[in-house]
Every structure is written in C-alpha cells, then in structure tokens.
Short mmCIF file of N, CA and C in Angstrom, two decimals:
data_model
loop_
_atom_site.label_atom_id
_atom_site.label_comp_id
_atom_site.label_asym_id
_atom_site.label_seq_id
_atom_site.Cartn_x
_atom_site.Cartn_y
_atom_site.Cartn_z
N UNK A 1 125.44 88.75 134.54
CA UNK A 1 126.43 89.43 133.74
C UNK A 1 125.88 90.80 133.32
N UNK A 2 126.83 91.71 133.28
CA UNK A 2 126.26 93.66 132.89
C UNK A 2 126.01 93.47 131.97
N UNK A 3 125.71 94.51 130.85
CA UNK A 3 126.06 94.66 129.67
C UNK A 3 126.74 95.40 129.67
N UNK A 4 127.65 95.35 128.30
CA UNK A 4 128.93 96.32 128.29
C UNK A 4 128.47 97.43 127.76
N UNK A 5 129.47 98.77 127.99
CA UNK A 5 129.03 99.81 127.47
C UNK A 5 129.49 100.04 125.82
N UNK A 6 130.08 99.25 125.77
CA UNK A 6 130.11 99.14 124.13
C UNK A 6 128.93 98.43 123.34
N UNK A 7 128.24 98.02 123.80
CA UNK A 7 126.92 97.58 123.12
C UNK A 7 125.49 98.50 123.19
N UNK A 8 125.78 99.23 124.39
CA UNK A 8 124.64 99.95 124.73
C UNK A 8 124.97 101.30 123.33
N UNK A 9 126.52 101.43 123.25
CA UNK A 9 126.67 102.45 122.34
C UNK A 9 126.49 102.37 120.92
N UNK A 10 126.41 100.96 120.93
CA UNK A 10 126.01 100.17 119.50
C UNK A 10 124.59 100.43 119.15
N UNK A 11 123.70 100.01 119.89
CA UNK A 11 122.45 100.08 119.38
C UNK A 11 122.03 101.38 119.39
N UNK A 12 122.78 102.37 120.89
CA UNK A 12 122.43 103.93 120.30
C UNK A 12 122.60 104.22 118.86
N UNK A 13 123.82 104.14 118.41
CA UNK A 13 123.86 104.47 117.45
C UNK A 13 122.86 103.43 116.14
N UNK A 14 122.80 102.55 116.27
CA UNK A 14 121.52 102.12 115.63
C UNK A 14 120.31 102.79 115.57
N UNK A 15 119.98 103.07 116.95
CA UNK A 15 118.97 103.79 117.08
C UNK A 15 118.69 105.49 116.95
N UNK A 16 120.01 106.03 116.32
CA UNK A 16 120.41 107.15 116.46
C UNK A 16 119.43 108.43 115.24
N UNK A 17 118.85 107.32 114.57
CA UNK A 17 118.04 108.25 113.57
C UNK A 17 116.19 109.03 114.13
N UNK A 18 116.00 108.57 115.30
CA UNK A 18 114.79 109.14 116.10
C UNK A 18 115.46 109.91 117.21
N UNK A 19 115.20 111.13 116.87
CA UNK A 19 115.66 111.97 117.78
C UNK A 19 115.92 112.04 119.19
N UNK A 20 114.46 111.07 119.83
CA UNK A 20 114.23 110.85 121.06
C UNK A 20 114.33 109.73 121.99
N UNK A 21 115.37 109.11 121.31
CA UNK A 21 116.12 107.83 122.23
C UNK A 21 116.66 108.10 122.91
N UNK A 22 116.66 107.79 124.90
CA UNK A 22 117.58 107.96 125.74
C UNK A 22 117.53 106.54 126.42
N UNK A 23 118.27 106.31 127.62
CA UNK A 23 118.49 105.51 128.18
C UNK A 23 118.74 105.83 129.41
N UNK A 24 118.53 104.65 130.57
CA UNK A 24 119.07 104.67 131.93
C UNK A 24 119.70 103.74 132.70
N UNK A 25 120.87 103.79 133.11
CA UNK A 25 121.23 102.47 133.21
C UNK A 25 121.00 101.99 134.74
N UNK A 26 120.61 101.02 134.93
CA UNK A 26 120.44 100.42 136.08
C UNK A 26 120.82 98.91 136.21
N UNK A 27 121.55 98.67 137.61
CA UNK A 27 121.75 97.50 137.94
C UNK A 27 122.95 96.89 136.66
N UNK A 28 123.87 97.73 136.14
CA UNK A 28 124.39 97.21 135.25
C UNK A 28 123.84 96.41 133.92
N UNK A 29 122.50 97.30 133.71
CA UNK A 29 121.55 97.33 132.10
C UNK A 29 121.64 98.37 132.13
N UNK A 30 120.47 98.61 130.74
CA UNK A 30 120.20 99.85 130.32
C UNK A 30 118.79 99.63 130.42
N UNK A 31 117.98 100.63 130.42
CA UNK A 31 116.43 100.48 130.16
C UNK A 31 116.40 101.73 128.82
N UNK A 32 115.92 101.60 128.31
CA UNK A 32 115.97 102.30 126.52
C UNK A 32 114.03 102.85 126.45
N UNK A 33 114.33 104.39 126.17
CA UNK A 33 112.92 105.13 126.04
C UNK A 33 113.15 105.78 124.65
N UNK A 34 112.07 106.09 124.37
CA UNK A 34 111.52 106.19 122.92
C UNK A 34 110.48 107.55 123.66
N UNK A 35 110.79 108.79 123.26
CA UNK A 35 109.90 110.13 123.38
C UNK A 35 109.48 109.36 124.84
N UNK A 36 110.28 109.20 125.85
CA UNK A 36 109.68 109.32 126.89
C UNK A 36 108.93 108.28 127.66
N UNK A 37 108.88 107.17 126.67
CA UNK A 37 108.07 106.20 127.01
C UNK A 37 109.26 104.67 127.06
N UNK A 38 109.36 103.75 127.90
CA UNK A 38 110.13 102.22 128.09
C UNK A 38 109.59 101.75 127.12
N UNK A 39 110.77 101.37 125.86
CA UNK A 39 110.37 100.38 124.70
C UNK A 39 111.34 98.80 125.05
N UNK A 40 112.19 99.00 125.65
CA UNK A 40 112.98 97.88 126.11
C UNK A 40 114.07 98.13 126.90
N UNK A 41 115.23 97.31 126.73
CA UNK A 41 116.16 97.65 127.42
C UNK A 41 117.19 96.93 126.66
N UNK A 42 118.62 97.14 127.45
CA UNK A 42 119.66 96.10 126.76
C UNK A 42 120.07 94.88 128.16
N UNK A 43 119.93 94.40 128.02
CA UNK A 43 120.25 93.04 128.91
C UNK A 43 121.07 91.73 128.93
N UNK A 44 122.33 92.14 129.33
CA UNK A 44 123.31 90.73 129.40
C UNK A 44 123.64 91.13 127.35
N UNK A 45 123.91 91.87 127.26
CA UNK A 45 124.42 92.42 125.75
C UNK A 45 123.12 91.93 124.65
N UNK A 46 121.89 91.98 125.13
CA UNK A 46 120.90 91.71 124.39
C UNK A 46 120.13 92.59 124.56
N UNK A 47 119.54 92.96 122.91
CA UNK A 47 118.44 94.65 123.08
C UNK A 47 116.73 93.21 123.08
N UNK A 48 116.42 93.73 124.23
CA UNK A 48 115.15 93.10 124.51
C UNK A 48 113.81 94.55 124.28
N UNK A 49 112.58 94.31 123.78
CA UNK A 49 111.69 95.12 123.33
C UNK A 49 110.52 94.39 124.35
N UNK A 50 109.41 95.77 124.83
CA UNK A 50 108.07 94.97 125.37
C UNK A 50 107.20 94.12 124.20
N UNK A 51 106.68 93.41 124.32
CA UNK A 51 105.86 92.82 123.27
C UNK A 51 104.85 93.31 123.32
N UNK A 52 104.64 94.34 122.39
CA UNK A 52 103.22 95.13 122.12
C UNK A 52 102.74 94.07 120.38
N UNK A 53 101.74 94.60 120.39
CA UNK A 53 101.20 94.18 119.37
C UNK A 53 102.04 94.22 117.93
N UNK A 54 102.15 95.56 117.65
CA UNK A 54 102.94 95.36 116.82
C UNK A 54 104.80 94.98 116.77
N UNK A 55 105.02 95.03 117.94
CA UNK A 55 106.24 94.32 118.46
C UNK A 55 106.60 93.05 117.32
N UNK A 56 105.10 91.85 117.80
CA UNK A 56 105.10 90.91 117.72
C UNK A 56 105.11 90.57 116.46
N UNK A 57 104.11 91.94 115.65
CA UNK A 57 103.77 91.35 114.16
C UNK A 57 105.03 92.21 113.78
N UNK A 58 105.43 92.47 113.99
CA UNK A 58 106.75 93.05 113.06
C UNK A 58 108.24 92.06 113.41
N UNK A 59 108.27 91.22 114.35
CA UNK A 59 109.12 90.40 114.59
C UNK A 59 108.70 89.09 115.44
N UNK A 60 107.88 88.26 114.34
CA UNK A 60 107.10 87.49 114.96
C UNK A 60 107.64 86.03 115.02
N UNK A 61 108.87 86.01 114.66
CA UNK A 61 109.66 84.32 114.84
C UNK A 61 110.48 85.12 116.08
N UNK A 62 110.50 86.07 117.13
CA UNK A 62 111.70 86.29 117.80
C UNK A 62 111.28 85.51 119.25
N UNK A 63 112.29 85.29 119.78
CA UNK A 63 112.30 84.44 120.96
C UNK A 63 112.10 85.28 122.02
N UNK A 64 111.28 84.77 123.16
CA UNK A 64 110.90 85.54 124.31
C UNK A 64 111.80 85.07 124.56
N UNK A 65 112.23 86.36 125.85
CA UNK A 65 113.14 85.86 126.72
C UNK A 65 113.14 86.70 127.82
N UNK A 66 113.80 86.18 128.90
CA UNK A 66 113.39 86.91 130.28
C UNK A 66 114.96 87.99 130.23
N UNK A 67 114.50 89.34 130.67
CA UNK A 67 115.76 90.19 130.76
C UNK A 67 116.61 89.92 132.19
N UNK A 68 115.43 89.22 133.56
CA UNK A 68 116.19 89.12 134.40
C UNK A 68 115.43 88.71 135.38
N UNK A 69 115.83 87.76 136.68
CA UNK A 69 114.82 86.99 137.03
C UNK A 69 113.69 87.86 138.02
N UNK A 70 112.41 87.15 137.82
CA UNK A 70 111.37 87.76 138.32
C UNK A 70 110.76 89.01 136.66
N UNK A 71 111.25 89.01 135.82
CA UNK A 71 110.72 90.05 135.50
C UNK A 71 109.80 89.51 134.30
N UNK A 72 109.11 90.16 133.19
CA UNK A 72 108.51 89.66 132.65
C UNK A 72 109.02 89.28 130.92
N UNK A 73 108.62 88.19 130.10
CA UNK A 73 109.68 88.07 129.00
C UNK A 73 109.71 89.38 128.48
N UNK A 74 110.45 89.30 127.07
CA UNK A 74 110.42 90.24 125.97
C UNK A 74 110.85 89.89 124.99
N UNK A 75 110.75 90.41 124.22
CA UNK A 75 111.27 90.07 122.77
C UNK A 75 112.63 90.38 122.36
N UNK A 76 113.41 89.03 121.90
CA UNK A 76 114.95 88.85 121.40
C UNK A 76 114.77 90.11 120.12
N UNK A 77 115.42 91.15 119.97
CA UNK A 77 115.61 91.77 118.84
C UNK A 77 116.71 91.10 118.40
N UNK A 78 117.14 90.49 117.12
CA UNK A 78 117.97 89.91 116.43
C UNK A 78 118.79 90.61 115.16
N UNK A 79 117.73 91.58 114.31
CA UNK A 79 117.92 92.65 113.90
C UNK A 79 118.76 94.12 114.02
N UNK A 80 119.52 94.15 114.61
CA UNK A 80 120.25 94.90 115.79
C UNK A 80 121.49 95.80 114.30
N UNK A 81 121.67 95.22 113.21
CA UNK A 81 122.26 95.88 112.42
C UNK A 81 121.27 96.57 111.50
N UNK A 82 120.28 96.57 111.19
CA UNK A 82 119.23 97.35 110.50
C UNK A 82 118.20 98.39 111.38
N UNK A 83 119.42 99.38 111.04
CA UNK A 83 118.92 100.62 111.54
C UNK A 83 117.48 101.22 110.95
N UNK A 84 117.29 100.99 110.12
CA UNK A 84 116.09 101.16 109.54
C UNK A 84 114.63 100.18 110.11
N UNK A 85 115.10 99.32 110.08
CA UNK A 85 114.13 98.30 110.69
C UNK A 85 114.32 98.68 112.56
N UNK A 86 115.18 99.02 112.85
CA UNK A 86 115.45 99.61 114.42
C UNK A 86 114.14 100.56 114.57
N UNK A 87 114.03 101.94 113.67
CA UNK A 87 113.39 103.24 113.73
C UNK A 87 112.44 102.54 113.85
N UNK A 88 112.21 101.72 112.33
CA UNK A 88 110.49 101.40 112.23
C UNK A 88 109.60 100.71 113.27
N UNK A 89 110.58 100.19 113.82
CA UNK A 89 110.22 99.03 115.37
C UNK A 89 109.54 99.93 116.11
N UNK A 90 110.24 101.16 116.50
CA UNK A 90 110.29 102.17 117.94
C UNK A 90 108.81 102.47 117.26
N UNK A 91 108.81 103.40 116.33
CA UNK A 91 107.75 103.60 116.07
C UNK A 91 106.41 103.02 115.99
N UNK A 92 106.46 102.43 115.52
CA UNK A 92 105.37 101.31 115.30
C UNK A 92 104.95 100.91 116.94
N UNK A 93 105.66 100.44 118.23
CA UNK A 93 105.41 100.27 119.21
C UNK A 93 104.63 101.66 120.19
N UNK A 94 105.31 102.82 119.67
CA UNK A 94 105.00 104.08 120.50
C UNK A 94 103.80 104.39 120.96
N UNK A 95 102.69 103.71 120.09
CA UNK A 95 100.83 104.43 120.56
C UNK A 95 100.39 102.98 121.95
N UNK A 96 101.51 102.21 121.79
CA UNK A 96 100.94 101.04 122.11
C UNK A 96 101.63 100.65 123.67
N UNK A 97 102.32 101.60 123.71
CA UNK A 97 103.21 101.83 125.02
C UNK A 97 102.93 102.29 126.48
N UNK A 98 102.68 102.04 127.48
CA UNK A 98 102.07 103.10 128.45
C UNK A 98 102.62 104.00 128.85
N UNK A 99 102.28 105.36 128.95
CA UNK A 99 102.44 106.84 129.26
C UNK A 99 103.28 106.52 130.36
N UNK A 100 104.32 107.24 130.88
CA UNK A 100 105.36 107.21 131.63
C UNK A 100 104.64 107.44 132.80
N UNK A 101 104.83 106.94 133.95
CA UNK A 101 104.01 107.27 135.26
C UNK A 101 104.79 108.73 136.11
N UNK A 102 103.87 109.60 136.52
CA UNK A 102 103.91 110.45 137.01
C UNK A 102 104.76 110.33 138.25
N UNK A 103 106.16 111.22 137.99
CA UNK A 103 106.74 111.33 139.62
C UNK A 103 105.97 111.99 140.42
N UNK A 104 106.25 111.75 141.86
CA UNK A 104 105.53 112.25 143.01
C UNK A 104 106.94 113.36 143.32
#
C-alpha cells in the first residue's frame, strides 16, 4: 500500500518548524531528510525514523518495524501530533546520521 499524499503533507507540516526538511518520494513512499541527511521516511501512512542512539532514548517504548520487505526495521514514531517533540527528534538524531553519499 502507498502512502497518501495527505499524510506526507501532515507530518511536513509537523515538521515544518526546521527549516531543512525535504523529502523524496519513491516507489509510492517518501524518504524524509533533515539538512541533507535520511532521518526516515513515511511508509504505508507511517513516519518511520533510523534508530540512532538517541532515536531510541528519546522514544524508547516505540515499536520496530520494517518500512518494507528486505529493508531494515525502524522506529514507529507515534508522536506524529507534537510538533515540538517532531523538531527535537530531528535534531537530536542529526550528529548521529551518516553524511549523504557522494554522487558520481
């Protein structure tokens, strides 16, 4: 199942207080960057996050879950109306993220 584009516009705007949120959609998801760097995606109308360290300690009852088969879990964001707790997430994950790989 896609996700709809009414959800992807939902959490933008959740996420709308860090300047540097974009997205790309593929395969009928989204994949969701933070200054440049993959912090998650939206999947089957679910905002899934990588599990970085502080991912985990900042939302540490959330359910792994796979965004799609073959790929690797991530973390259920459940939180999805606290925009504030949205920012603080992105942030908090950003040092812990790997540097975007260089196009050829």
């Amino acid at each position: 199942m896609a996700s709809s584009k009414e959800y992807l516009d939902f959490i933008l705007e959740q996420l709308s207080e860090p300047d540097d949120v974009t997205y790309r959609a593929m395969m009928g998801e989204y994949i969701i960057y933070y200054r440049g760097k993959i912090v998650g995606g939206i999947y089957d109308d679910r905002f899934l996050v990588k599990p970085t360290k502080s991912a985990v300690a900042m939302i540490p009852n959330a359910d792994m879950e796979l965004p799609c088969e073959g790929a690797k879990e991530m973390l259920l964001v459940d939180e999805v109306e606290n925009k504030e707790f949205l920012c603080e997430l992105l942030e908090a994950m950003y040092e812990e993220l790997p540097a975007p790989k260089k196009k050829k």
